[in-house]
Tab-separated table of C-alpha atoms and ligand atoms in Angstrom:
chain	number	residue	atom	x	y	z
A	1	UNK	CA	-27.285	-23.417	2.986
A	2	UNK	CA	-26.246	-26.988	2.717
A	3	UNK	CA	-22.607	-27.674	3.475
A	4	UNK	CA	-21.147	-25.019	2.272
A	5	UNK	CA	-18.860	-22.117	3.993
A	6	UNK	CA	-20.498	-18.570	2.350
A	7	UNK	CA	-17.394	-15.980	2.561
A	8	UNK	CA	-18.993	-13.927	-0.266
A	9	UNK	CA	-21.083	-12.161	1.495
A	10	UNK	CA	-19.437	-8.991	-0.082
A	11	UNK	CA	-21.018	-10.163	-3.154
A	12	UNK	CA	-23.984	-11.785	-2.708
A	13	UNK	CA	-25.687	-12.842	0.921
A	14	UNK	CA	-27.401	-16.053	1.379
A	15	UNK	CA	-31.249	-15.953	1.993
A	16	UNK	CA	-32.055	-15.600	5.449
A	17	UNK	CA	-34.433	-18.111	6.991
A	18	UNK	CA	-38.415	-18.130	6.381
A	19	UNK	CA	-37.833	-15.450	3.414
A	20	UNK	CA	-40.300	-17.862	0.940
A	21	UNK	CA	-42.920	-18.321	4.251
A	22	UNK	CA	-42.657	-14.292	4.580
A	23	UNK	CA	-42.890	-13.638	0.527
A	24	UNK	CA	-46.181	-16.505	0.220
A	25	UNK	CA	-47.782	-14.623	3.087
A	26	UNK	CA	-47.659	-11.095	1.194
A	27	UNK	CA	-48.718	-12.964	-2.248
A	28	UNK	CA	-51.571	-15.239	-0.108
A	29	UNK	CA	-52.804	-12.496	1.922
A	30	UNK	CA	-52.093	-8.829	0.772
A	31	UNK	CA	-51.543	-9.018	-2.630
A	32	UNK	CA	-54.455	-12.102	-3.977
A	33	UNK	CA	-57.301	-10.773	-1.752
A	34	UNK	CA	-56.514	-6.687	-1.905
A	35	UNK	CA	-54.746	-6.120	-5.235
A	36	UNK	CA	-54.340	-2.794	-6.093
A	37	UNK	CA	-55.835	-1.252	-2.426
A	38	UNK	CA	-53.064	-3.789	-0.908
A	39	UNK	CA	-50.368	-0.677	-1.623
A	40	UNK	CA	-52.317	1.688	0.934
A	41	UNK	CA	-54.292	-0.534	3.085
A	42	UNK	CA	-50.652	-3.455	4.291
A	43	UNK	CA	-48.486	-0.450	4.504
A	44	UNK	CA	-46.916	-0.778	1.083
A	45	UNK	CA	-46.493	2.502	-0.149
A	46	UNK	CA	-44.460	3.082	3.461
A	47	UNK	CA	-41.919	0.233	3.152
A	48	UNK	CA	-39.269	2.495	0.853
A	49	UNK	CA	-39.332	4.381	4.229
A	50	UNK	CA	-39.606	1.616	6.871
A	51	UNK	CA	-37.125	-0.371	4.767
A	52	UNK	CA	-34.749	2.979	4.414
A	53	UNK	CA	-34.746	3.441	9.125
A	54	UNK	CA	-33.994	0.128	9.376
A	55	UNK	CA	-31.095	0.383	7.238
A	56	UNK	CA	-30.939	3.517	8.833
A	57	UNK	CA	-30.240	2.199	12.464
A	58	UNK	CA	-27.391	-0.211	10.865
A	59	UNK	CA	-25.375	3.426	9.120
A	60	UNK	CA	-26.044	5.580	12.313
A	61	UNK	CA	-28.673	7.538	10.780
A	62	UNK	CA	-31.581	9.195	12.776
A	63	UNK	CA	-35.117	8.111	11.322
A	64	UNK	CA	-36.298	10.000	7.708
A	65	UNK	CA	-32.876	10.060	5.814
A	66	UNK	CA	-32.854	6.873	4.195
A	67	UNK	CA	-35.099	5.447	1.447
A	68	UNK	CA	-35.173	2.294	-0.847
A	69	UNK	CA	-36.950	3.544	-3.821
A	70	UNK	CA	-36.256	0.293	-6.096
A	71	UNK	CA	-33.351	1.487	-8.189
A	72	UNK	CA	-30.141	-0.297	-8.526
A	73	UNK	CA	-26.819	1.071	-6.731
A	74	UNK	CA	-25.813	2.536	-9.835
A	75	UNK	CA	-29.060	5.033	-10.748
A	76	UNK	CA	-29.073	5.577	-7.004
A	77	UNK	CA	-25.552	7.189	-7.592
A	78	UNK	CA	-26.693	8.516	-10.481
A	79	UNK	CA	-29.523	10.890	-8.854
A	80	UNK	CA	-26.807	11.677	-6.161
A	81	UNK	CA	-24.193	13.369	-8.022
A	82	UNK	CA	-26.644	15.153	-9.673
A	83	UNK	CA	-28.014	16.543	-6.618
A	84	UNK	CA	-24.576	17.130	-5.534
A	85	UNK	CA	-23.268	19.335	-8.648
A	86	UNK	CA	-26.699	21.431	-8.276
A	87	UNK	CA	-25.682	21.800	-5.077
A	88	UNK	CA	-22.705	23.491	-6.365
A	89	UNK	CA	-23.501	25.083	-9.244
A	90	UNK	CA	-20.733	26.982	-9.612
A	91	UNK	CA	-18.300	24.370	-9.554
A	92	UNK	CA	-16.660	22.647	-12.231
A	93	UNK	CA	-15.032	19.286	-11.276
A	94	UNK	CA	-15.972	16.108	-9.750
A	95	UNK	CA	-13.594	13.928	-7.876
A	96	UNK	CA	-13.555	10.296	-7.561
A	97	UNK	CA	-10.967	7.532	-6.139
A	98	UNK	CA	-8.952	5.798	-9.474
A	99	UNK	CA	-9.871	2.325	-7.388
A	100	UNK	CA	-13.576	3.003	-7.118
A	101	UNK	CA	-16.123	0.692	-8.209
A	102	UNK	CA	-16.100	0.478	-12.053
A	103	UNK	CA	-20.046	1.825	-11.968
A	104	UNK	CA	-18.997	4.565	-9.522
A	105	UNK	CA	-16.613	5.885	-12.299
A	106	UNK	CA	-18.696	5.492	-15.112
A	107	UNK	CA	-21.571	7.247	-13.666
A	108	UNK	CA	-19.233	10.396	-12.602
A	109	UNK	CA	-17.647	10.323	-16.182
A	110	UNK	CA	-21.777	10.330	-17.191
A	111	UNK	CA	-22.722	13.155	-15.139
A	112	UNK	CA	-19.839	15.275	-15.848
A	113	UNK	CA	-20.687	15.291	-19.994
A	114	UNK	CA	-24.803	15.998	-18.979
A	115	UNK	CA	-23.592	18.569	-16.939
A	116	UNK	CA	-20.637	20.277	-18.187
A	117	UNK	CA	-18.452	19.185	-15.314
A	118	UNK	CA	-14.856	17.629	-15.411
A	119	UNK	CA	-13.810	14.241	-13.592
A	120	UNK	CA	-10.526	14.501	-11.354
A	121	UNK	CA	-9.373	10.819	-10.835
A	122	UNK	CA	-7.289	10.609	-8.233
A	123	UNK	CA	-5.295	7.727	-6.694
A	124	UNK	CA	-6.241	7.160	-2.917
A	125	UNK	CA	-2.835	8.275	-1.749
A	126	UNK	CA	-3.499	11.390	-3.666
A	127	UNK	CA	-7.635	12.207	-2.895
A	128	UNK	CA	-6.673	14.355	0.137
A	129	UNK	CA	-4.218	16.686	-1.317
A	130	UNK	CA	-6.280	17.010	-4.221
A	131	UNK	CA	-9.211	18.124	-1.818
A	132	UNK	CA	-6.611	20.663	-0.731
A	133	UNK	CA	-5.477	21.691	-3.712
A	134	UNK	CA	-8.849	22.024	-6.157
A	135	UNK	CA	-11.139	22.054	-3.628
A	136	UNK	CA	-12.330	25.355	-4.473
A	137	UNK	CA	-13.094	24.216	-7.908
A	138	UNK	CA	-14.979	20.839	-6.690
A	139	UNK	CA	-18.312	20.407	-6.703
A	140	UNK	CA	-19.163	17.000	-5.130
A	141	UNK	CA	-16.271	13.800	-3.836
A	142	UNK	CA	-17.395	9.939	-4.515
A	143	UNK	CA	-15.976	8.325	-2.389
A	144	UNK	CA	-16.083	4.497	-0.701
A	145	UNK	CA	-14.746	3.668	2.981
A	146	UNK	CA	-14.064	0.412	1.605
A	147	UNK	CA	-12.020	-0.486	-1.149
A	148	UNK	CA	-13.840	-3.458	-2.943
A	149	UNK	CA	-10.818	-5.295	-4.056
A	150	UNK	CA	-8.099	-5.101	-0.946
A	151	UNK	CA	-10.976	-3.831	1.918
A	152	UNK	CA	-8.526	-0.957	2.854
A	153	UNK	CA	-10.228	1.644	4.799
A	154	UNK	CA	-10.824	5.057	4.419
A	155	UNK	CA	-12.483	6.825	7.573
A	156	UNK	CA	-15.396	8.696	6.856
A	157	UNK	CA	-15.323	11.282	10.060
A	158	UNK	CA	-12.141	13.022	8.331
A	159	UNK	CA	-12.511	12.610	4.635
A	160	UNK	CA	-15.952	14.154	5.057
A	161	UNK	CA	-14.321	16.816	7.298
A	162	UNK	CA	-12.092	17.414	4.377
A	163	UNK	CA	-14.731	17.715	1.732
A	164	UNK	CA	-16.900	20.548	3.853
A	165	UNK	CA	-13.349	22.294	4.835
A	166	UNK	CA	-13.692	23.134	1.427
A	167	UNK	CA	-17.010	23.175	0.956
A	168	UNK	CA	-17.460	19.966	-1.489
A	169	UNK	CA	-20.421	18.221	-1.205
A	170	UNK	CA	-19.628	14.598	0.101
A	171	UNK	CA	-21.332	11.276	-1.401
A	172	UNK	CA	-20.912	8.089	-0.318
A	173	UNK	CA	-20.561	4.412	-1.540
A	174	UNK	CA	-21.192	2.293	1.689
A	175	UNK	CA	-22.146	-0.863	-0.628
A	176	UNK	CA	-19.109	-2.801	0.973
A	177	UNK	CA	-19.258	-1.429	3.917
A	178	UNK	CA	-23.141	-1.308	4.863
A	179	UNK	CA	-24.142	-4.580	7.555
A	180	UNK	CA	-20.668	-4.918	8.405
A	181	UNK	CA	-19.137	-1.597	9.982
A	182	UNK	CA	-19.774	1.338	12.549
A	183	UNK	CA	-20.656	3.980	9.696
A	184	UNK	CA	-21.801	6.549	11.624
A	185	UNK	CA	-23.410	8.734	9.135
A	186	UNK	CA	-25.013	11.599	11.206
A	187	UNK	CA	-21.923	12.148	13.860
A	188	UNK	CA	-19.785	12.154	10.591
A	189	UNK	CA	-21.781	14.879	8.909
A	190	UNK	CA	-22.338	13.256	5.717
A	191	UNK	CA	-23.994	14.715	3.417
A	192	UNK	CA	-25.205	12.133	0.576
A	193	UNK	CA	-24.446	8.662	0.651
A	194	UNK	CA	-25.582	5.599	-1.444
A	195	UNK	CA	-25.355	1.628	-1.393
A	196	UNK	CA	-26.450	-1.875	-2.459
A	197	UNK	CA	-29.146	-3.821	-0.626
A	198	UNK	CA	-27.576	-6.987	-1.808
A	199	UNK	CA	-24.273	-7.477	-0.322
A	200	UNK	CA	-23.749	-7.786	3.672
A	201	UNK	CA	-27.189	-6.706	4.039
A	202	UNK	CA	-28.770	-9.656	2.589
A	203	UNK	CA	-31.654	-8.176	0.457
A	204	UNK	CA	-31.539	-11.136	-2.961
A	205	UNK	CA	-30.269	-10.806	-5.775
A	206	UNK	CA	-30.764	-7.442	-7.126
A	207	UNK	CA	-32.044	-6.047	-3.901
A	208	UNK	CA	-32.612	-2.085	-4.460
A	209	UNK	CA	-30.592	0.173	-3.386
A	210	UNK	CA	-30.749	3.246	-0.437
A	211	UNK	CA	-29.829	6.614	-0.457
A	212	UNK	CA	-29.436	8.985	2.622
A	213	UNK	CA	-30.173	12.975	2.691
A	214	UNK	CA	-29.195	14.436	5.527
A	215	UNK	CA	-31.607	16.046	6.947
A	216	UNK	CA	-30.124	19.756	6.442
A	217	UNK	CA	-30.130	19.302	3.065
A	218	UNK	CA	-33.790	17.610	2.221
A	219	UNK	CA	-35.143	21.093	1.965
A	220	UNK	CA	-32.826	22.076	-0.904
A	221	UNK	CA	-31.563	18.847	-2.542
A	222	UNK	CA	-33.133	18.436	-6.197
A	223	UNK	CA	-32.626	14.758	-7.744
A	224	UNK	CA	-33.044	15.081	-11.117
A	225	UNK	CA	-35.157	11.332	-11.074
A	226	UNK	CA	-37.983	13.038	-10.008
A	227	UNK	CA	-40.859	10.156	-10.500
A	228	UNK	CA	-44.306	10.470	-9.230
A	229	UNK	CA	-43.572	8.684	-5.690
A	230	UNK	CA	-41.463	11.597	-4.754
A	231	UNK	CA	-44.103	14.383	-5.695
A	232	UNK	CA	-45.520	15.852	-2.590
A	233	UNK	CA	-49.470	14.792	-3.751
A	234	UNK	CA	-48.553	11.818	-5.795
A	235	UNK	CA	-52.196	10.812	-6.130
A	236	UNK	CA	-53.312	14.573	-6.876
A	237	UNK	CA	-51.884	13.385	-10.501
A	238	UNK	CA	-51.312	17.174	-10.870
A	239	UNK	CA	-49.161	18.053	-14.361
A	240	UNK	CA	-46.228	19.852	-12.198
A	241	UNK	CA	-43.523	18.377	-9.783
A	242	UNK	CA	-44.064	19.570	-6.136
A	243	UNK	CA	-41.390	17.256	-4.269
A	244	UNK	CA	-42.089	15.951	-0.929
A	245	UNK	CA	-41.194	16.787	2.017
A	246	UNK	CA	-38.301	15.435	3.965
A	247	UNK	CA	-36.924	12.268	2.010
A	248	UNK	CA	-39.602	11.081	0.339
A	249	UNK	CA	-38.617	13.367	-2.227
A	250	UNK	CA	-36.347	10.889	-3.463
A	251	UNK	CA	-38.450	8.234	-4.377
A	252	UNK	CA	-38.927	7.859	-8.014
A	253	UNK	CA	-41.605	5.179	-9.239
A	254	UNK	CA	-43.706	2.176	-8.466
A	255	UNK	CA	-41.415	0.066	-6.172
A	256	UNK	CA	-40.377	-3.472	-6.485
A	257	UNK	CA	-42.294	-4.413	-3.373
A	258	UNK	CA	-41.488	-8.499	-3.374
A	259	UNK	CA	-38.172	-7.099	-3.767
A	260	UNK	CA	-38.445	-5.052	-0.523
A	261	UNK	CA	-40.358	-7.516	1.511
A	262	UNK	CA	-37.190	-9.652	1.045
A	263	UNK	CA	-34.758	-6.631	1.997
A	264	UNK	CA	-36.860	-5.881	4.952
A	265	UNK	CA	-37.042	-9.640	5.880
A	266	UNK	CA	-33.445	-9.914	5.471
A	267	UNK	CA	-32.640	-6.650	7.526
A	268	UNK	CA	-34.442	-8.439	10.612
A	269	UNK	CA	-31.612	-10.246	12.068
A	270	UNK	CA	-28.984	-7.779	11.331
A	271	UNK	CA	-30.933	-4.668	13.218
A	272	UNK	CA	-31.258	-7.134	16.062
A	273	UNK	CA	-28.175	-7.897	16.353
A	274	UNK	CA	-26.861	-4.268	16.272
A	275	UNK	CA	-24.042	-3.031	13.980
A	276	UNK	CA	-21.733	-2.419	17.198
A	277	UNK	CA	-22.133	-6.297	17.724
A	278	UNK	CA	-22.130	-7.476	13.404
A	279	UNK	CA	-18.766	-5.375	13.730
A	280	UNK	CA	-17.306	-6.569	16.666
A	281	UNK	CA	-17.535	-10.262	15.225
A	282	UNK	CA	-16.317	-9.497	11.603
A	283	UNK	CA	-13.610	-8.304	13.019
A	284	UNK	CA	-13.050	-11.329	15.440
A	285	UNK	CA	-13.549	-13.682	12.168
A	286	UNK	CA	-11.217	-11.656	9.936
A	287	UNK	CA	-8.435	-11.761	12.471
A	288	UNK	CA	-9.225	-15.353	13.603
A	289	UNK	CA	-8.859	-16.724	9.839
A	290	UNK	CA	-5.726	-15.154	9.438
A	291	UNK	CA	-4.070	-16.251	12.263
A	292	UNK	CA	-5.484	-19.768	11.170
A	293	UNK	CA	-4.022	-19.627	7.777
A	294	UNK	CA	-0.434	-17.745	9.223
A	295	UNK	CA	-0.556	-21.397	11.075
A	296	UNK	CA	-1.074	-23.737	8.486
A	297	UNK	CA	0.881	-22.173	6.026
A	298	UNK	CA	3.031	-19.045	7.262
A	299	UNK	CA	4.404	-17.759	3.881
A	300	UNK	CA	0.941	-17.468	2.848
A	301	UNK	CA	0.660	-14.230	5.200
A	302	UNK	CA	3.018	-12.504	2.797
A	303	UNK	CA	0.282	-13.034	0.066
A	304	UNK	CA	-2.091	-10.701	1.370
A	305	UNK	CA	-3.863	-7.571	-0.320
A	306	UNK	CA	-5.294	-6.074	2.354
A	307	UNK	CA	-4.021	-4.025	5.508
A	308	UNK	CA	-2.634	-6.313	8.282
A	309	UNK	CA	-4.433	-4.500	11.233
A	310	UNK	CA	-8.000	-5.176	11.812
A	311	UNK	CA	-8.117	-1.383	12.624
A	312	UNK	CA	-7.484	-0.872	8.615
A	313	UNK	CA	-9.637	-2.848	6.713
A	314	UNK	CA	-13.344	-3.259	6.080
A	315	UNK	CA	-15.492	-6.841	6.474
A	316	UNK	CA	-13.244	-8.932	3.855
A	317	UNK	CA	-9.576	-9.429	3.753
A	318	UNK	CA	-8.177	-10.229	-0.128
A	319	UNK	CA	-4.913	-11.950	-1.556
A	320	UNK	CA	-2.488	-11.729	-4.441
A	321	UNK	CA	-2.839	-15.088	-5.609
A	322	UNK	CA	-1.846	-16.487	-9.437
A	323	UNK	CA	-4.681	-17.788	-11.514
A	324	UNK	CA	-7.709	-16.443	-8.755
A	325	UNK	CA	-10.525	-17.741	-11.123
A	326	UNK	CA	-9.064	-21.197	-10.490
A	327	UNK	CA	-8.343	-20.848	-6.802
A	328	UNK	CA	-12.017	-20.342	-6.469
A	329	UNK	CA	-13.405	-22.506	-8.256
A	330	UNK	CA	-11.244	-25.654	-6.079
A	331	UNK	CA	-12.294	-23.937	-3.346
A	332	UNK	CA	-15.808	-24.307	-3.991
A	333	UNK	CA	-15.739	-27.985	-5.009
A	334	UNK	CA	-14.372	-28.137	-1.185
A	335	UNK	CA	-17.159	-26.434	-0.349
A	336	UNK	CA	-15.898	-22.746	0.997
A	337	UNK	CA	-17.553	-19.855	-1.282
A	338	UNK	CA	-14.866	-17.057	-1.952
A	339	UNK	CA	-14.888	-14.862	-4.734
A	340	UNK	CA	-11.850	-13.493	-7.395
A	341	UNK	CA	-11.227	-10.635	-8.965
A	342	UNK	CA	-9.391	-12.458	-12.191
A	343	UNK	CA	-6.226	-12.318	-12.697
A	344	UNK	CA	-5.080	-12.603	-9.611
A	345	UNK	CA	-7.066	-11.533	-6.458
A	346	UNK	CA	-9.235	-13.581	-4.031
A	347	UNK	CA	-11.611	-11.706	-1.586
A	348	UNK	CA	-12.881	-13.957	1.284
A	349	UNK	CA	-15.500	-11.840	3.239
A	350	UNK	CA	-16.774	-12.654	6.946
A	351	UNK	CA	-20.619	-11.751	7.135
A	352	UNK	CA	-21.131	-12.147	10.934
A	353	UNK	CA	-24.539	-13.201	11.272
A	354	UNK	CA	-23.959	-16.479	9.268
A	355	UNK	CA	-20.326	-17.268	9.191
A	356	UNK	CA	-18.733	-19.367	12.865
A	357	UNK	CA	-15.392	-19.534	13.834
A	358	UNK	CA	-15.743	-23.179	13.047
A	359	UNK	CA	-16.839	-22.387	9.141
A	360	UNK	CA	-13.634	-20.309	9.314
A	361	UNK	CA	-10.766	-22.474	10.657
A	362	UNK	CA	-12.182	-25.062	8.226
A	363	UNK	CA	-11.925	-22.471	5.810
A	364	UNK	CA	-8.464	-21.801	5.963
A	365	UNK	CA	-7.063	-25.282	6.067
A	366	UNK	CA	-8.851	-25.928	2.446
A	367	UNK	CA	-7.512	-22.125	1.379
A	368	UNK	CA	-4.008	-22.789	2.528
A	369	UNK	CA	-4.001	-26.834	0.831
A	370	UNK	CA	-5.438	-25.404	-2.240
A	371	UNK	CA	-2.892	-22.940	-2.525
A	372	UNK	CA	0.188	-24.955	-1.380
A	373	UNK	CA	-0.867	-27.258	-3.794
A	374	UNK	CA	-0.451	-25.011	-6.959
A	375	UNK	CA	2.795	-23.682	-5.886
B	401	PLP	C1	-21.483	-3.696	-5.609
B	401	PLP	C2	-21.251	-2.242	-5.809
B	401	PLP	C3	-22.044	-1.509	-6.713
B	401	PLP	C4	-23.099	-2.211	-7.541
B	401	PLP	O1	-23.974	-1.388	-8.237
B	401	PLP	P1	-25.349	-1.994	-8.787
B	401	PLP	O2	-25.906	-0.905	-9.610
B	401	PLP	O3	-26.190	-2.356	-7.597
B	401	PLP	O4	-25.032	-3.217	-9.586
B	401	PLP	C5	-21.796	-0.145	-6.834
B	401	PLP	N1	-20.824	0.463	-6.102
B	401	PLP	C6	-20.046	-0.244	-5.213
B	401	PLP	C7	-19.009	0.460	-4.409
B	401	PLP	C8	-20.240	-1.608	-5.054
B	401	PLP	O5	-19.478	-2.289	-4.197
């Protein structure tokens, strides 16, 4: 990792250590010597699984909800809303937070035309009255427990207590929030939630994505990707779809196995470690660098984005400052990695299994010098 400071970790993780050792083994001695037979005899065809309950154990989901079938975040989503709306057949809107990841909101606008279904966007102050008010009318609610520009929360327990109060079909966006916070899935009653294998949890670039079913749904949920890894007899080759059981119905093709070896290797340390703990320090780093820049440079304080209280925000805090792009890039040639949201937002994220307290009060003496100095 060099000398650097890595405070992206909302973005992109650095590798965790031994990931080329762990990749040259499966090249050296699954995939040279076994080829194709390598897929049933090293456990390959399981990993979307084995991959999906350890990501499991970091959301609070029970074993058999979660698989990585080596799609991106944004087909992932896809194949959720689908299942949600015909879930809800009936229904004719979808609703979605105005703030939401751009892909989030493209890929509701894309299911509503295939499906004859209206998009309600909604501010965040407004989501929960419009739950009230449409519910009726709505068939499924994307929605994120972390905003990805300021990190403001939204708690999952009650929105999702919202959505089945009027019987909407809930799906989640945990990309920011996966590695990082107490998520909870099952005690929340989710019922569909999504996210990116490439952020806090470390997977690579491009890491697939997971999706959860809760289990009282997997009986009735129908994705509309349904590939041949998600057929019930894949090898039977038969010319109909019989989906799996449970949720290996929601695989879809051939995965991108080095790609999952990496997630998996990646996931290691983090499941290890224990979300209660990964949370418990984010939170200690996130308070501990503002109080650190409130010292060097108290008017800087009044710069930031997100929600003062530790209780309120997700694993990054974010600030309002003028000309972002260039803030980060001075930042970097000091050698903390932050990213900005051009024109004028920084996000500085605290990934607890590689970022010290040290990393962090160095951190803020660059932030606040670099920032005093283009006053
Ligand atoms: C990062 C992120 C994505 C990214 O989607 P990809 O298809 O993996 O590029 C989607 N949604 C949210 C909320 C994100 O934070």
């Amino acid at each position: 990792m060099g000398d650097y400071v890595h405070l992206n970790g909302n973005s992109l993780g650095p590798p965790h250590t031994g990931l080329l050792r762990e990749l040259e083994r499966v090249v050296d001695r699954q995939w040279a010597p076994r080829q194709v037979q390598a897929w049933f005899a090293e456990g390959w065809l399981d990993l979307p699984r084995t991959v999906g309950d350890a990501i499991g154990e970091l959301l609070g989901a029970g074993p058999g909800q979660v698989v990585v079938a080596g799609e991106t975040t944004s087909t992932t989503l896809f194949n959720a809303v689908v299942a949600a709306c015909r879930l809800r057949g009936d229904r004719p809107l979808l609703l979605i937070e105005a703030d939401a990841f751009p892909t989030d909101l493209y890929i509701a606008q894309s299911v509503a035309r295939l499906l004859g279904r209206r998009v309600l966007v909604e501010s965040s102050a407004g989501f929960d009255s419009a739950l009230e008010t449409h519910g009726s009318r709505i068939a499924a609610a994307i929605v994120a427990p972390v905003d990805f520009r300021t990190g403001e929360l939204r708690e999952i327990g009650p929105t999702t207590d919202r959505c089945h109060a009027a019987g909407v079909v809930s799906v989640w966006d945990l990309s920011h929030a996966a590695g990082v916070l107490r998520i909870d899935l099952d005690d929340n009653r989710v019922d569909l939630a999504v996210g990116c294998g490439y952020k806090y949890l470390g997977g690579g670039p491009g890491a697939p994505a997971y999706l959860y079913v809760a289990e009282r749904l997997q009986a009735t949920v129908d994705l509309p990707l349904s590939g041949w890894h998600g057929h019930a007899k894949p090898f039977d080759m038969s010319p109909d779809f019989v989906p799996a059981a449970g949720v290996d119905r929601a695989r879809t093709g051939t995965p991108p196995l080095l790609s999952l070896v990496a997630l998996h290797h990646a996931l290691g340390p983090l499941t290890r470690a224990g979300i209660e703990t990964l949370s418990r320090r984010n939170r200690s780093l996130s308070d501990f660098f503002l109080a650190c820049v409130e010292e060097h440079s108290p008017h800087l304080i009044g710069r930031l984005a997100s929600p003062g209280d530790v209780d309120r925000r997700g694993g990054h805090v974010a600030f309002d400052v003028p000309d972002a792009a260039k803030v980060e890039h001075e930042l970097a040639e000091r050698g903390v990695l932050i990213d900005s949201r051009p024109p004028d937002l920084i996000r500085i994220a605290f990934a607890p299994l590689y970022v010290s307290h040290v990393q962090v009060w160095h951190a803020a003496r660059e932030f606040a010098h670099v920032l005093e100095r283009s006053r």
